[in-house]
C-alpha angles and dihedrals in degrees: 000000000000096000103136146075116208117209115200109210091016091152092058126102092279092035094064084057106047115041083062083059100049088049095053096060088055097267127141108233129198109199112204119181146132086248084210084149087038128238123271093175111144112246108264131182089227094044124097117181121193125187102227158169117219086201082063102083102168098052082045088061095054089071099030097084089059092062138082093193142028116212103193118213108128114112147102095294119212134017102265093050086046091057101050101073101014090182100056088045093054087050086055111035103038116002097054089043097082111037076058092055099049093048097054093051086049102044091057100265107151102203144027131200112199118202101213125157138246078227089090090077094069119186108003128174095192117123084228117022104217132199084251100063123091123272117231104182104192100183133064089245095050100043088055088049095056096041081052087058092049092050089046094052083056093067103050128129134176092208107037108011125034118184145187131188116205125214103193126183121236104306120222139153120095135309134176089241090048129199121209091180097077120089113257093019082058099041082052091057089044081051103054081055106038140281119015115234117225118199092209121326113216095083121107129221137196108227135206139183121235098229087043092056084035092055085051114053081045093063092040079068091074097025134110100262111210095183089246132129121245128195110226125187132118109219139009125213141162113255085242096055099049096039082063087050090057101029129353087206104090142171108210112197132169121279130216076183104094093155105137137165149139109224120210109216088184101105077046096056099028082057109049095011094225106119124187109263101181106104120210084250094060096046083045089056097036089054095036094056085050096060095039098054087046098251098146116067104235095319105180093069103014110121090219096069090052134054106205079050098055100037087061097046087052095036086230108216 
């Protein structure tokens, strides 16, 4: 009996959002991840967590024929922790894409969420970056995200298997496995000690709350899936602009990274009608009250809040 989603890298930063989320709602959740952070999921009588490899096919076939869907969030996350090892990126993040998709179609899943990235549009000029324009990945990480989404749309089925890439915008806002490499989560910590340094300035981000994300990925469970990709984010904002909402003493330093755009979230929310509702300000204050009542262990130098740092600690392979 198909009771079950499996979440792979439900033990990531987004994962330990989300499955909450999905238990709450009533849903059985495998988790499958490396665990290479750890997992500080609550015990829970409709929660499986399996320590796991998505290179491993054929372990992950031993759990497949239990679910009805497949929420992928497992990979090599971020640009600097892609381009350190480029081959065992390439294992994660595309190689194994595809041997997973098949299985679960295989195995009788109905449905697959594919957590893909609005990095894929690399440099736009656009004054709102669509679902139509071309995609012009410019790092390791984006380029396998967007040749994941071309091997996903070739899977669908409207019948049997129904499928979704999603493109989200940076995620930030707590967790309780907690990433400090990731833009305004990272201005928040430069700000608890001091000035934030800004690598340009000039470039724009789409941002996205975790719980937002979270609430969606959650509701794509029970959607009509059309096999498309949507973009999802909730604001966009120059790193300059958001480094004086958090601090207005900054360290402005030269930049190599020239990725910018303005993502439009409009085909996602005209589609399935749920729109983000955590503002930057919220996600500021959430992160800020964390650091000031001493909730993160050392985080400016902790492993665990940053993933270069981990994978060479671990020696990741």
């Amino acid at each position: 009996m198909r009771e079950y989603i499996l979440v792979t890298g439900g033990a990531g930063y987004v994962g330990h959002r989300l499955v909450p989320l999905l238990l709450e709602s009533g849903h059985k959740v495998i988790v499958y991840d490396l665990m290479i952070f750890g997992c500080y999921l609550q015990d829970h009588p409709n929660l499986l967590i399996i320590k796991g490899d998505i290179r491993n096919t054929q372990m992950l076939e031993m759990y497949l024929p239990i679910c009805h869907t497949v929420i992928h969030l497992a990979c090599i996350s971020n640009d600097p922790s892609c381009d350190l090892d480029s081959k065992l990126t390439a294992s994660i993040n595309l190689v194994a894409f595809d041997p997973l998709v098949r299985s679960a179609k295989e195995c009788g899943v109905t449905r697959f969420i594919n957590a893909s990235s609005s990095s894929v549009y690399g440099v736009k000029k656009e004054s709102e970056v669509t679902e139509y324009l071309k995609c012009d990945p410019l790092t390791l990480y984006s380029k396998f995200k967007l040749e994941c989404e071309e091997i996903l749309k070739e899977y669908y089925d409207e019948d049997t298997f129904k499928t979704i890439s999603v493109r989200s915008a940076t995620v930030f806002g707590h967790s309780i496995r907690m990433r400090f490499d990731t833009v305004l989560n990272m201005f928040c910590l430069h700000a608890h000690y001091g000035a934030v340094t800004i690598n340009g300035g000039e470039q724009v981000r789409p941002l996205i709350h975790i719980q937002d994300i979270s609430e969606f990925y959650r509701y794509l469970v029970t959607a009509d899936l059309d096999g498309r990709s949507y973009n999802y984010g909730m604001e966009n904002i120059s790193l300059l602009e958001l480094a004086k909402k958090i601090k207005d003493k900054l360290i402005i330093k030269d930049s190599v990274d020239n990725r910018s755009y303005k993502i439009s979230s409009m085909r996602s929310k005209i589609t399935f009608g749920i729109y983000p509702v955590w503002s930057l300000d919220t996600g500021i204050g959430e992160i800020s009250s964390k650091l000031i009542s001493g909730y993160y262990v050392d985080p400016s130098y902790n492993s665990m809040y940053y993933n270069v740092k981990r994978m060479k600690e671990i020696g990741l392979t």
